[in-house]
Short mmCIF file of C-alpha atoms in Angstrom, two decimals:
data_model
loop_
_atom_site.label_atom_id
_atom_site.label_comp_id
_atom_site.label_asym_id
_atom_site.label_seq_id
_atom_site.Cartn_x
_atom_site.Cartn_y
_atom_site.Cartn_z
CA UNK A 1 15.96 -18.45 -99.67
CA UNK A 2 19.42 -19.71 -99.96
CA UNK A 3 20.77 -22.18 -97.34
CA UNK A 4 24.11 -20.09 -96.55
CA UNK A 5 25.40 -16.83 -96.78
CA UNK A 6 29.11 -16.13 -97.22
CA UNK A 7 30.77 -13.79 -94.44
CA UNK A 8 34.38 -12.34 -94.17
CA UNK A 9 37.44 -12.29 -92.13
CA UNK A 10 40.86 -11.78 -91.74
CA UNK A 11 41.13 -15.08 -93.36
CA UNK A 12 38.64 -14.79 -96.19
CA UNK A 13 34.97 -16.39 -97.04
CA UNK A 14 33.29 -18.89 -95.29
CA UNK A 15 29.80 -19.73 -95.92
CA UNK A 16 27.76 -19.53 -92.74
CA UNK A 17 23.98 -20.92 -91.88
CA UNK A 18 21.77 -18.05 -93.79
CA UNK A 19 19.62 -17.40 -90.95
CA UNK A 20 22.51 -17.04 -88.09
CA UNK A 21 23.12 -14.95 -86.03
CA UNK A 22 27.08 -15.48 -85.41
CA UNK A 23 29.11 -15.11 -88.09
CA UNK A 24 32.61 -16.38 -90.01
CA UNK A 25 34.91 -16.89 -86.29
CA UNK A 26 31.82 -18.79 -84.91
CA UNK A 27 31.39 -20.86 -88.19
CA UNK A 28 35.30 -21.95 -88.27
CA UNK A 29 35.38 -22.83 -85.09
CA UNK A 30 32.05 -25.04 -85.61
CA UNK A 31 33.83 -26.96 -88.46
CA UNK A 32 37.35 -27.06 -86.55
CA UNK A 33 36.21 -28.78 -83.41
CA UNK A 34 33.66 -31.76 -84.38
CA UNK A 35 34.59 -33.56 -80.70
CA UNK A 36 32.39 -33.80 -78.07
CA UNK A 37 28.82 -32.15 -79.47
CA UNK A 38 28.63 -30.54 -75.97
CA UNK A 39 27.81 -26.83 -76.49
CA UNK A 40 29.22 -24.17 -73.79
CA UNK A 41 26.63 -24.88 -70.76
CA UNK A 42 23.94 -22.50 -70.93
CA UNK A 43 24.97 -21.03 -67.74
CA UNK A 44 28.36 -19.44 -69.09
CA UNK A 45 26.48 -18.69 -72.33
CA UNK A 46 24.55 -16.08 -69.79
CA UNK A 47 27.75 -15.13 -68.02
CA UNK A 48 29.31 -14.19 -71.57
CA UNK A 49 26.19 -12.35 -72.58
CA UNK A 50 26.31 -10.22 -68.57
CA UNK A 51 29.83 -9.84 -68.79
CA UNK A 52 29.93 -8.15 -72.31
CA UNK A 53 26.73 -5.73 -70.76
CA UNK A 54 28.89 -4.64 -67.83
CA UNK A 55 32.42 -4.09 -70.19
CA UNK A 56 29.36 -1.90 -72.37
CA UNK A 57 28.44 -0.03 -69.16
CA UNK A 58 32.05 0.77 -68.64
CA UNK A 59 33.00 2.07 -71.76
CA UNK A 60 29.50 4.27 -71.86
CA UNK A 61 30.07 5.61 -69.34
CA UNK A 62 33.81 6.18 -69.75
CA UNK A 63 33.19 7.71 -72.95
CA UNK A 64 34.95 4.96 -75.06
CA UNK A 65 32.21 3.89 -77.15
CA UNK A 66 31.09 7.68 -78.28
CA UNK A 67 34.69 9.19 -78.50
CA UNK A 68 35.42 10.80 -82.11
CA UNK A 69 36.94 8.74 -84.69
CA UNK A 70 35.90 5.58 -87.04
CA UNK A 71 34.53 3.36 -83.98
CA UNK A 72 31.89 6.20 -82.39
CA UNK A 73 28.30 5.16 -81.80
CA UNK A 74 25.59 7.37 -80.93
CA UNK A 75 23.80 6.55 -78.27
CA UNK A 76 20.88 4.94 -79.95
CA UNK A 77 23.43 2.33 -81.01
CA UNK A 78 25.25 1.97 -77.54
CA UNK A 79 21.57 1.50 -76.11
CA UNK A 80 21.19 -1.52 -78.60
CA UNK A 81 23.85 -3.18 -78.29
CA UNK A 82 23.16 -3.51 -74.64
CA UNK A 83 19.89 -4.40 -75.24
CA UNK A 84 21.68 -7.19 -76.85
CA UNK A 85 23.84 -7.95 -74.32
CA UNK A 86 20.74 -8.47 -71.78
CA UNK A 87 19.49 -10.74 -74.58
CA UNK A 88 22.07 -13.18 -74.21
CA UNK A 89 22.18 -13.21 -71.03
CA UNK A 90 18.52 -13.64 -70.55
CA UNK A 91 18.68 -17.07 -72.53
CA UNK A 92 17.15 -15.68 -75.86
CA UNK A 93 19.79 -16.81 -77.74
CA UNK A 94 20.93 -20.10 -76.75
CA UNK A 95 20.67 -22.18 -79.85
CA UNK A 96 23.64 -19.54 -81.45
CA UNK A 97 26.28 -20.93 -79.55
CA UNK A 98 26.75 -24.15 -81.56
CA UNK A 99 31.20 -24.53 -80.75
CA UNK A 100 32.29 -27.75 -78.77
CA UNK A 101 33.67 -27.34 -75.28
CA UNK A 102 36.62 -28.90 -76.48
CA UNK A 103 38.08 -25.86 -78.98
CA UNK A 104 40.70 -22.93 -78.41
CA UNK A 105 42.04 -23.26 -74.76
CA UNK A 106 41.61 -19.66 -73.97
CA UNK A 107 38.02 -19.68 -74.90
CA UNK A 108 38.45 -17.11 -78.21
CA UNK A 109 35.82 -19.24 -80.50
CA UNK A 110 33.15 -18.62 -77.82
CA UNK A 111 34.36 -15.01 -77.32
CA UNK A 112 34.00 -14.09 -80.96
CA UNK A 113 30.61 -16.16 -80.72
CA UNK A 114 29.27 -13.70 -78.41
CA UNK A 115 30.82 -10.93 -80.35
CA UNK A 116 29.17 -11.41 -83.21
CA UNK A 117 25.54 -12.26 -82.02
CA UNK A 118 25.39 -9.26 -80.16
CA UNK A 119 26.80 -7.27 -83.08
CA UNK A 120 24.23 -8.58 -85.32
CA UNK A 121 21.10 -8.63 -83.20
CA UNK A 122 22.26 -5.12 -82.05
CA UNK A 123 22.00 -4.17 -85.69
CA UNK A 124 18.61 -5.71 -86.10
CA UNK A 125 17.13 -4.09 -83.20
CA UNK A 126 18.05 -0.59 -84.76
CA UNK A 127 16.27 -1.59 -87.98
CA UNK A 128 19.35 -2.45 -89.71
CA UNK A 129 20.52 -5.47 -92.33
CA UNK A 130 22.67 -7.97 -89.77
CA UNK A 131 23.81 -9.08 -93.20
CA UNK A 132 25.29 -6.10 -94.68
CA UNK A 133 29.02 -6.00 -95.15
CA UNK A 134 29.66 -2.54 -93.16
CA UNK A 135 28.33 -3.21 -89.91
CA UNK A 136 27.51 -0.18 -87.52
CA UNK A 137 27.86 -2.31 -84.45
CA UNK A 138 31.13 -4.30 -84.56
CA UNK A 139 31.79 -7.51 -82.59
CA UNK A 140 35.57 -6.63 -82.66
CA UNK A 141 35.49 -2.97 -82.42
CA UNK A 142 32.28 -1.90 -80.06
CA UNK A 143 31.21 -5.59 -78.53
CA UNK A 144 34.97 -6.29 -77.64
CA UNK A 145 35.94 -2.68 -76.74
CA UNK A 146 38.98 -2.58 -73.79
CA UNK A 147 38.70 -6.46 -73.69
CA UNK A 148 40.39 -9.85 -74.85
CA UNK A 149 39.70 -13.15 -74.71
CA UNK A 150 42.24 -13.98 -72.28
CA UNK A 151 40.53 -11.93 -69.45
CA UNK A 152 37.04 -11.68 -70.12
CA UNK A 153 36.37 -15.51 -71.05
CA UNK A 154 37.71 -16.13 -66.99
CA UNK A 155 35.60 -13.33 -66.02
CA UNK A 156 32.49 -14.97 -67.45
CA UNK A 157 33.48 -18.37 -66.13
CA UNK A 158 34.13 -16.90 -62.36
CA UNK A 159 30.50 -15.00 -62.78
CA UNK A 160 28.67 -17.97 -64.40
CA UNK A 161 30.29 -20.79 -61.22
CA UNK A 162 29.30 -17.81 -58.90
CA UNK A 163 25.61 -17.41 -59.46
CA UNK A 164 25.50 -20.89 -60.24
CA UNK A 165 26.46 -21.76 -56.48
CA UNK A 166 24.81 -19.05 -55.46
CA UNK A 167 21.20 -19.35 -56.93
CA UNK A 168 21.39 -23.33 -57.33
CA UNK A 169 23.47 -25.04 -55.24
CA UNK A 170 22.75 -23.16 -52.05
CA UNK A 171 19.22 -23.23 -51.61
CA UNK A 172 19.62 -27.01 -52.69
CA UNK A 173 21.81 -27.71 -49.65
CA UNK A 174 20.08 -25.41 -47.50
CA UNK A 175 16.48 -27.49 -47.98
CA UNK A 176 18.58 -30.54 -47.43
CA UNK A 177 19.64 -29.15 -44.37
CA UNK A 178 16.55 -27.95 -42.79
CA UNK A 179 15.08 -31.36 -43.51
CA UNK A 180 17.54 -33.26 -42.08
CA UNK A 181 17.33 -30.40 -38.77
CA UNK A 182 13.86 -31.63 -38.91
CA UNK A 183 13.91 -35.44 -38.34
CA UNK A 184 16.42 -35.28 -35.90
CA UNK A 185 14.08 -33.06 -33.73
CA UNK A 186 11.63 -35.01 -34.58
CA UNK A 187 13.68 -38.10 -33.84
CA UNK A 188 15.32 -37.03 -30.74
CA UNK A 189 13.59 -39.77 -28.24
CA UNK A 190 14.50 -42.87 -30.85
CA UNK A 191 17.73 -44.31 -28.91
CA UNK A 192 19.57 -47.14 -31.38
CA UNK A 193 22.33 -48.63 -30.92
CA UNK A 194 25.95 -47.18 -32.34
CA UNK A 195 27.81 -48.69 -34.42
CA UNK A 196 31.51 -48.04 -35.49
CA UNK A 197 33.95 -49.83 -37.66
CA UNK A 198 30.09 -51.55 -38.70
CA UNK A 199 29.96 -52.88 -34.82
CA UNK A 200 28.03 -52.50 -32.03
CA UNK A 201 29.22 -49.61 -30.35
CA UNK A 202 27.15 -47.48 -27.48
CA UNK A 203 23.45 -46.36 -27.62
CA UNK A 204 22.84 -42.99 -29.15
CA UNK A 205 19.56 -41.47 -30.49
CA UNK A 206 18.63 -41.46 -33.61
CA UNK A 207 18.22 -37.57 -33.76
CA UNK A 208 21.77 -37.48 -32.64
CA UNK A 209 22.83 -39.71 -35.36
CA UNK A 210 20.39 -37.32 -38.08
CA UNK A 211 21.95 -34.39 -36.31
CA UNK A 212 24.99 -34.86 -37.05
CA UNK A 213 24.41 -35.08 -40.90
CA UNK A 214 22.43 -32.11 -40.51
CA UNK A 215 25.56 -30.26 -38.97
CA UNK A 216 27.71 -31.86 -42.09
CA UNK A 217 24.78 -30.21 -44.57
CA UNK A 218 25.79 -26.78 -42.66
CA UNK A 219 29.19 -27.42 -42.98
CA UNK A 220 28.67 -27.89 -46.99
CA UNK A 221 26.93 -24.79 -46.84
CA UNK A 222 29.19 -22.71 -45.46
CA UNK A 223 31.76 -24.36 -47.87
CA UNK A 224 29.60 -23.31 -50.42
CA UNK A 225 30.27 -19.71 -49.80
CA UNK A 226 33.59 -20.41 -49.98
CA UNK A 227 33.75 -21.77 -53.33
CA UNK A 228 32.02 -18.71 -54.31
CA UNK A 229 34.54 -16.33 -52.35
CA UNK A 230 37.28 -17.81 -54.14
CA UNK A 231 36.55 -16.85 -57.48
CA UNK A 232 35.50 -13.35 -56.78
CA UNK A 233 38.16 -11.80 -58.13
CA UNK A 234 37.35 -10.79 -61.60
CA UNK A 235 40.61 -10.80 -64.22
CA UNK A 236 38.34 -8.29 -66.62
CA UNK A 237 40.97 -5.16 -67.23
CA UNK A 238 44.31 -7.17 -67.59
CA UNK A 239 43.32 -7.80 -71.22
CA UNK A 240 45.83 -10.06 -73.45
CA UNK A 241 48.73 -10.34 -71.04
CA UNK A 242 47.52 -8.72 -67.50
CA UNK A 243 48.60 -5.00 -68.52
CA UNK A 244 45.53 -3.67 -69.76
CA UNK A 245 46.56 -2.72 -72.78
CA UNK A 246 44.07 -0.65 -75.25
CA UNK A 247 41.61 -0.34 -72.09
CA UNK A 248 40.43 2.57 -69.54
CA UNK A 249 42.52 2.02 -66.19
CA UNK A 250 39.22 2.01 -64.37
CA UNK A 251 37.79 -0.24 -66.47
CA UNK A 252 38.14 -3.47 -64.52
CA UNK A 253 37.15 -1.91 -61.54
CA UNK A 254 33.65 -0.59 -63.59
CA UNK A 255 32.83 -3.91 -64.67
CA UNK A 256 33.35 -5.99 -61.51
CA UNK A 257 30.93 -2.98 -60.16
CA UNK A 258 28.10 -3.86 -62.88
CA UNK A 259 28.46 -7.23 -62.26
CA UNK A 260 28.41 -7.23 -58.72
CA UNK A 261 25.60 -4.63 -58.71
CA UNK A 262 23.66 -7.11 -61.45
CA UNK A 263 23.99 -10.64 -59.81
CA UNK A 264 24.27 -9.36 -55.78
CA UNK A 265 27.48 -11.08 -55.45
CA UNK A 266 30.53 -9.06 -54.84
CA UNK A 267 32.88 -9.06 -57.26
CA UNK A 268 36.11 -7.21 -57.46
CA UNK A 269 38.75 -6.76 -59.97
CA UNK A 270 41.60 -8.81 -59.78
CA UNK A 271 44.04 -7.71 -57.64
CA UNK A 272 47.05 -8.76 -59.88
CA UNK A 273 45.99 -9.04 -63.22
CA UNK A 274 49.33 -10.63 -64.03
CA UNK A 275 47.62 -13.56 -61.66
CA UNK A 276 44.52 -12.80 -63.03
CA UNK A 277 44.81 -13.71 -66.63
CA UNK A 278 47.56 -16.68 -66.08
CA UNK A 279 46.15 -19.04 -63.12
CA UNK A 280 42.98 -20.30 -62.18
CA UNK A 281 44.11 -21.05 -59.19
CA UNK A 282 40.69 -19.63 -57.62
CA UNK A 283 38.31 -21.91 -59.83
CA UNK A 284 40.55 -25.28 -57.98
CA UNK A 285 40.13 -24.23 -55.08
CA UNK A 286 36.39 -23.47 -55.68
CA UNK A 287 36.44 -26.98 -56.96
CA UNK A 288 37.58 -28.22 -54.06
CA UNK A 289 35.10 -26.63 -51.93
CA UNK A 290 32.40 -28.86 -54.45
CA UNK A 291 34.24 -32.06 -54.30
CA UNK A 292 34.07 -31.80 -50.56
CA UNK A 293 30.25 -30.52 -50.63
CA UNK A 294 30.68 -34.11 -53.34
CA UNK A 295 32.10 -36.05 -50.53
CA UNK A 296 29.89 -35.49 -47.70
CA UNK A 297 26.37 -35.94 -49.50
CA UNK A 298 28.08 -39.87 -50.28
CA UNK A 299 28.30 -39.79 -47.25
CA UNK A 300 24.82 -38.61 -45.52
CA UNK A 301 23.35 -40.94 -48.44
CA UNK A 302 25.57 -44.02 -48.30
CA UNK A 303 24.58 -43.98 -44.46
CA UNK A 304 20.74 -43.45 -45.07
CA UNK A 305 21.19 -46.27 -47.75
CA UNK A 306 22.68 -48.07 -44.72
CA UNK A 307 20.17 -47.49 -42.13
CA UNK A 308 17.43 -48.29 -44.41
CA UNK A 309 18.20 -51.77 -45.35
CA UNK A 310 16.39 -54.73 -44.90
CA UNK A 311 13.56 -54.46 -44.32
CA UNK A 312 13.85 -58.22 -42.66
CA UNK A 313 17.29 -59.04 -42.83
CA UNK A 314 19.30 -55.50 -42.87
CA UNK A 315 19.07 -52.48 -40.19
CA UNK A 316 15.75 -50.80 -41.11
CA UNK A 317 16.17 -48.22 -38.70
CA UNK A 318 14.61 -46.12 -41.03
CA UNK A 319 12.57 -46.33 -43.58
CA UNK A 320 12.90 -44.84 -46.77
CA UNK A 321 10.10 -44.05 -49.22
CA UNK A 322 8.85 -46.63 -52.18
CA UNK A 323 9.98 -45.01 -55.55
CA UNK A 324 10.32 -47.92 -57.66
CA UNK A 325 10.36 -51.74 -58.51
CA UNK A 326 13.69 -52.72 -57.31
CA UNK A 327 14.33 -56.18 -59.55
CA UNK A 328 13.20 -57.61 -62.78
CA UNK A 329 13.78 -61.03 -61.40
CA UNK A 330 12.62 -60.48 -57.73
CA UNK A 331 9.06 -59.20 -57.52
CA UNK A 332 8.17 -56.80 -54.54
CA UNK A 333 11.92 -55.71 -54.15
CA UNK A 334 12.07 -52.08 -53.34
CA UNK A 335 16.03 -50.55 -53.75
CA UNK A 336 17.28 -46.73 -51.94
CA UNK A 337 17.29 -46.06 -55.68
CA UNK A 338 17.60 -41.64 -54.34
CA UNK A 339 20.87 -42.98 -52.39
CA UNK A 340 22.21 -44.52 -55.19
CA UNK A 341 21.66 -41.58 -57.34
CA UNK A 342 23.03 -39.10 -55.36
CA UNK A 343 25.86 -41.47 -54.54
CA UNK A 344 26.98 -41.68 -58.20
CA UNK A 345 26.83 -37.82 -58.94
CA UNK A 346 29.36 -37.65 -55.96
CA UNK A 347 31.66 -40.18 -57.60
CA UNK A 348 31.58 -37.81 -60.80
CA UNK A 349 32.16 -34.61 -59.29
CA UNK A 350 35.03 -36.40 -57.40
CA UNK A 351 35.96 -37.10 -60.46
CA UNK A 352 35.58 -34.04 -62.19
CA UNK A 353 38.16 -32.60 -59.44
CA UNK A 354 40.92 -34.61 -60.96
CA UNK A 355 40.34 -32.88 -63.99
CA UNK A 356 40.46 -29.04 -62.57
CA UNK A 357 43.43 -30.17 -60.38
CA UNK A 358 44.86 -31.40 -63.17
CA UNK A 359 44.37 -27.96 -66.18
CA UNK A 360 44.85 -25.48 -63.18
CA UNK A 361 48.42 -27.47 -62.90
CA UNK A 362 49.70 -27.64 -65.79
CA UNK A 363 47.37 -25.45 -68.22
CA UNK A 364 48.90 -22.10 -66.97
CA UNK A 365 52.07 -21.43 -68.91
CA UNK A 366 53.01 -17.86 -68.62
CA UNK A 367 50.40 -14.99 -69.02
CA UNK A 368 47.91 -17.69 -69.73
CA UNK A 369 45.66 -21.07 -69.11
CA UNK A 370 44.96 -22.53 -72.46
CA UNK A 371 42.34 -25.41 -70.44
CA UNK A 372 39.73 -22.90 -69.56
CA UNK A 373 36.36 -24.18 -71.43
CA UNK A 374 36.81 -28.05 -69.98
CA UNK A 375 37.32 -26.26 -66.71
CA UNK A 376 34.57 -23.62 -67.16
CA UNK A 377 32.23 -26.57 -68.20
CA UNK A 378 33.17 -29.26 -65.55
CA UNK A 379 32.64 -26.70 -62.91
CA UNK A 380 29.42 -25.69 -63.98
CA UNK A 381 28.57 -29.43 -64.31
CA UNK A 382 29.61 -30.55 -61.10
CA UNK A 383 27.84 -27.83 -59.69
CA UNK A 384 24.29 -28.54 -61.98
CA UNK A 385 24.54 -32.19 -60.63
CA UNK A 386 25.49 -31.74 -56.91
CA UNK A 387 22.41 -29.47 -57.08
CA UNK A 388 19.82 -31.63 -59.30
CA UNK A 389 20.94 -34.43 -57.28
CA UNK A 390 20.18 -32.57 -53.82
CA UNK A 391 17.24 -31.37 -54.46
CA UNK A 392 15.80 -34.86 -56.00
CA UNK A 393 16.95 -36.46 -52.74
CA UNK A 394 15.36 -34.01 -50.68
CA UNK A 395 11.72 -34.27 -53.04
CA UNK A 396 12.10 -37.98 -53.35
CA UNK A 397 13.72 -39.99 -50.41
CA UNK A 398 14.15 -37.50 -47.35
CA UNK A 399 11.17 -35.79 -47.03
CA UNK A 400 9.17 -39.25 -47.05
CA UNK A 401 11.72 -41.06 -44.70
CA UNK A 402 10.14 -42.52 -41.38
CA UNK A 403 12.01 -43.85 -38.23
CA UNK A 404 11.35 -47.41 -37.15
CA UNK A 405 11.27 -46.77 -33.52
CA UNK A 406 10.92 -50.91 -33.31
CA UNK A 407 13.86 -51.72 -35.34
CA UNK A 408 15.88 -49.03 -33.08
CA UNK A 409 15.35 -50.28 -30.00
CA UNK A 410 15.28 -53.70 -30.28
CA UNK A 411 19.24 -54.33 -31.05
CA UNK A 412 20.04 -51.66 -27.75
CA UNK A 413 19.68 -54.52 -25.02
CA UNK A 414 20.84 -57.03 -27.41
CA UNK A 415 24.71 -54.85 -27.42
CA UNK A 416 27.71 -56.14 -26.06
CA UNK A 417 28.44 -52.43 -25.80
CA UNK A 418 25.89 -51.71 -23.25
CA UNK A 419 28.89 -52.90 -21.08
CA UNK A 420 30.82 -49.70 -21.62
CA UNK A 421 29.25 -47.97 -18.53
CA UNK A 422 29.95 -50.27 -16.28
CA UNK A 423 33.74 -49.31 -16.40
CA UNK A 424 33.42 -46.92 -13.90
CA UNK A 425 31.83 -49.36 -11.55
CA UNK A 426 33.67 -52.56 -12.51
CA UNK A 427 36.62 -51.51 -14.62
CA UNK A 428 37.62 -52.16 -18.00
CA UNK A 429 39.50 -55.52 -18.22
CA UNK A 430 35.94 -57.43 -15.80
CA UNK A 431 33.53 -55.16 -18.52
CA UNK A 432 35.56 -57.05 -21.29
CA UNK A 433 35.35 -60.15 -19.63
CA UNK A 434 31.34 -60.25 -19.29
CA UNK A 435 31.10 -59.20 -22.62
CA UNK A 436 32.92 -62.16 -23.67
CA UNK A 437 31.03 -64.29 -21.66
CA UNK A 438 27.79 -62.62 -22.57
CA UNK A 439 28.14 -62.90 -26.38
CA UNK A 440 29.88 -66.79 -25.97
CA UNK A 441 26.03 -67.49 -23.47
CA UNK A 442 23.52 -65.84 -26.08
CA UNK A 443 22.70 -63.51 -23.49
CA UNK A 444 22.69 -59.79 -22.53
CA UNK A 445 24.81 -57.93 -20.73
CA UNK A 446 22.46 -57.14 -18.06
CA UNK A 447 21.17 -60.98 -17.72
CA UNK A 448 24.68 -61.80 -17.33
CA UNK A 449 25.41 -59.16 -14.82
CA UNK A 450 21.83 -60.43 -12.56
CA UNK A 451 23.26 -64.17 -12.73
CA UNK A 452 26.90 -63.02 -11.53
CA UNK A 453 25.55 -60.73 -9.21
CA UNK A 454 27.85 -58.10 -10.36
CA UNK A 455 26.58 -54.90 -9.35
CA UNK A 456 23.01 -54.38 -6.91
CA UNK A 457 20.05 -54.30 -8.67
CA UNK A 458 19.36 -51.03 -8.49
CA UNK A 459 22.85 -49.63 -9.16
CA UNK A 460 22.87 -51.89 -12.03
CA UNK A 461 19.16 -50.37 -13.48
CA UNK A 462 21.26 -47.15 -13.35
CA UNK A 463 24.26 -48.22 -14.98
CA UNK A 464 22.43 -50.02 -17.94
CA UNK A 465 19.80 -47.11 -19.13
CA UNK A 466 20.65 -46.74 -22.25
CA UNK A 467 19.35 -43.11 -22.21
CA UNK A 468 21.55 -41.84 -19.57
CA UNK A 469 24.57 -43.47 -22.32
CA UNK A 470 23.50 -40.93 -24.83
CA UNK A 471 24.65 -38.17 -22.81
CA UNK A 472 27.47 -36.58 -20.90
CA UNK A 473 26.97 -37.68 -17.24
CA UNK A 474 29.02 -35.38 -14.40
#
């Protein structure tokens, strides 16, 4: 068996792996762009294969691929090639969709790619030779039908970031969430003391404190669903330029209806397919929605990191679960190694914003953005790692975390800030004064206050519970 076979294009031979199933426009590109190594994720590799089933759907049904004429299949071979089409989108074929990230802007290599895998395995699940010169099923002329590069590589990317959120990232965040909803119920009676600016500040509890990153967690959902709203509209139909040339008028409109139908998300065709095909202004701000989402799990973990430290000489409010040796120098040392984790996949999808902000800005010239695989694949990345890193967190670190109840309350009578409700008794400039005096005396506020004689015992007792200073009071 010979190592290559030689295929044929507009451009002449090139010898292609034997065995493949793409064919001479997948092979050039291979050879043309040696950069990175990385492969199109997997993810839009699925989308592609989806996207080409729905444009299928829509020209079965609108006749296109059995009119009269040189391109008419029967319906034997429209079946197949569909068949196809669910193939690659199903994963099957994977390991066929060898180009770099880094190749054509618009995406063509990896549209051709597609193309021609479906082509050929169509071909081989009617019983035919793949290899043969005259090919029944065409990548260009049946796989491609009513379609260009330009709008359909977009489509797949909006579809692929779309169930991506959707199906990963969501239930991710959502776990997260109810976790977090969890301690703080469970941590309601805890009270701690406050701290802003990283100083004392007034008692709270503990579930409030939990609560609140619970509430940011909901926030991140709901901005979740926004990222995915914003790149609903689907640019399939506008084909090279946004007029729809060589397609069915209702085509767009059929395909964002298979799709939606297929993946429960609901697509429509682009309203403008001018816009459409040129911007990607949707996929930024879907990006943005993720480097927020980015933003506040630093945050929720940067503060766990924080409230677990110690254990001796740190906070230790909480205690976070043993996953590790911490030090190859300092036996027994235990680091918030799940913090740190998720902390740095934030950093990169912050990051990776700078890079969408940056090809939706100045990639766009005209009828078209020509930085659409780097921004297909750092989406799709950023959206992998926010939720690998979630739901790692969630497995690893929150799940196991325990209050300190000791650690809590031991630093509330110790505050300077316990002072704060005596303002309404004492006023503001005397409250600063003993808490002055109180930090200059090693002593506590309420010592202090029984020395001076300040306020009546029992008025005082009132004043000074720090649970009453964790709520409202009329």
């Amino acid at each position: 068996m010979t190592q290559f076979r030689v295929e044929r294009d507009s451009m002449g031979e090139v010898q292609v792996p034997a065995q493949a199933y793409y064919a001479s426009q997948t092979q050039r590109a291979v050879e043309n762009f040696p950069v990175s190594g990385w492969p199109l994720p997997p993810a839009l590799v699925h989308a592609l294969g989806l996207v080409k089933y729905a444009c299928g759907v829509a020209n079965r049904d609108l006749g296109k691929l059995t009119k009269t004429g040189k391109n008419k299949l029967n319906d034997e071979q429209v079946a197949a090639m569909l068949s196809a089409c669910r193939e690659v989108a199903a994963g099957k074929f994977d390991k066929e969709f060898p180009i770099d990230v880094f190749q054509t802007g618009s995406g063509t290599s990896s549209n051709m790619n597609t193309n021609e895998v479906i082509a050929n395995r169509a071909i081989e699940i009617l019983g035919g030779d793949r290899f043969a010169k005259d090919k029944p099923v065409h990548p260009n002329d049946h796989v491609n039908m009513g379609q260009s590069t330009n709008d359909i590589f977009p489509t797949a990317i909006h579809v692929s970031v779309a169930m991506q959120i959707k199906n990963d990232l969501i239930p991710a965040l959502q776990r997260f969430h109810d976790e977090l909803k969890k301690k703080a119920v469970e941590w309601d009676k805890i009270i701690k003391i406050g701290r802003t600016h990283l100083a004392d500040a007034t008692p709270l509890r503990l579930g409030q404190e939990i609560g609140g990153f619970a509430r940011q967690l909901e926030l991140s959902l709901e901005r979740a669903q926004a990222a995915i709203k914003a790149v609903l509209e689907l640019p399939a139909g506008g084909t090279a330029v946004g007029t729809g040339i060589n397609t069915h008028p209702e085509f767009g409109h059929r395909v964002a209806a298979e799709l939606a139908k297929e993946t429960g998300i609901p697509f429509i065709e682009a309203v403008n397919h001018f816009e459409g095909n040129a911007q990607r202004d949707g996929l930024v701000e879907c990006h943005g929605q993720l480097r927020t989402i980015a933003m506040t799990l630093f945050n929720v973990s940067n503060n766990i990191r924080w409230l677990g430290s110690g254990p001796r000489c740190g906070f230790y409010e909480i205690k976070l679960p043993d996953r590790q040796p911490g030090s190859s120098i300092m036996p027994g040392k235990v680091n918030p190694v799940m913090c740190e984790s998720m902390m740095q996949v934030a950093a990169r999808v912050m990051g990776n914003d700078q890079t969408i902000t940056f090809s939706g800005a100045t990639g766009g010239q005209f009828q078209l953005n020509i930085m659409m695989p780097v921004m297909g694949q750092t989406t799709l990345e950023s959206i992998a790692l926010l939720a690998g890193a979630t739901r790692a967190f969630v497995d690893f670190c929150a799940i196991e975390m325990e209050a300190n109840p000791e650690a809590c309350e031991a630093s509330v009578e110790k505050s300077l800030s316990m002072v704060t409700s005596l303002n309404p008794h004492i006023g503001y400039e005397k409250a600063a004064a003993i808490a002055k005096q109180a930090f200059k005396s090693n002593k506590t506020v309420r010592e202090l206050c029984r020395e001076e004689g300040i306020l009546p015992e029992t008025t005082l007792k009132e004043a000074l519970d720090p649970w009453s200073m964790t709520e409202p009071q009329a």
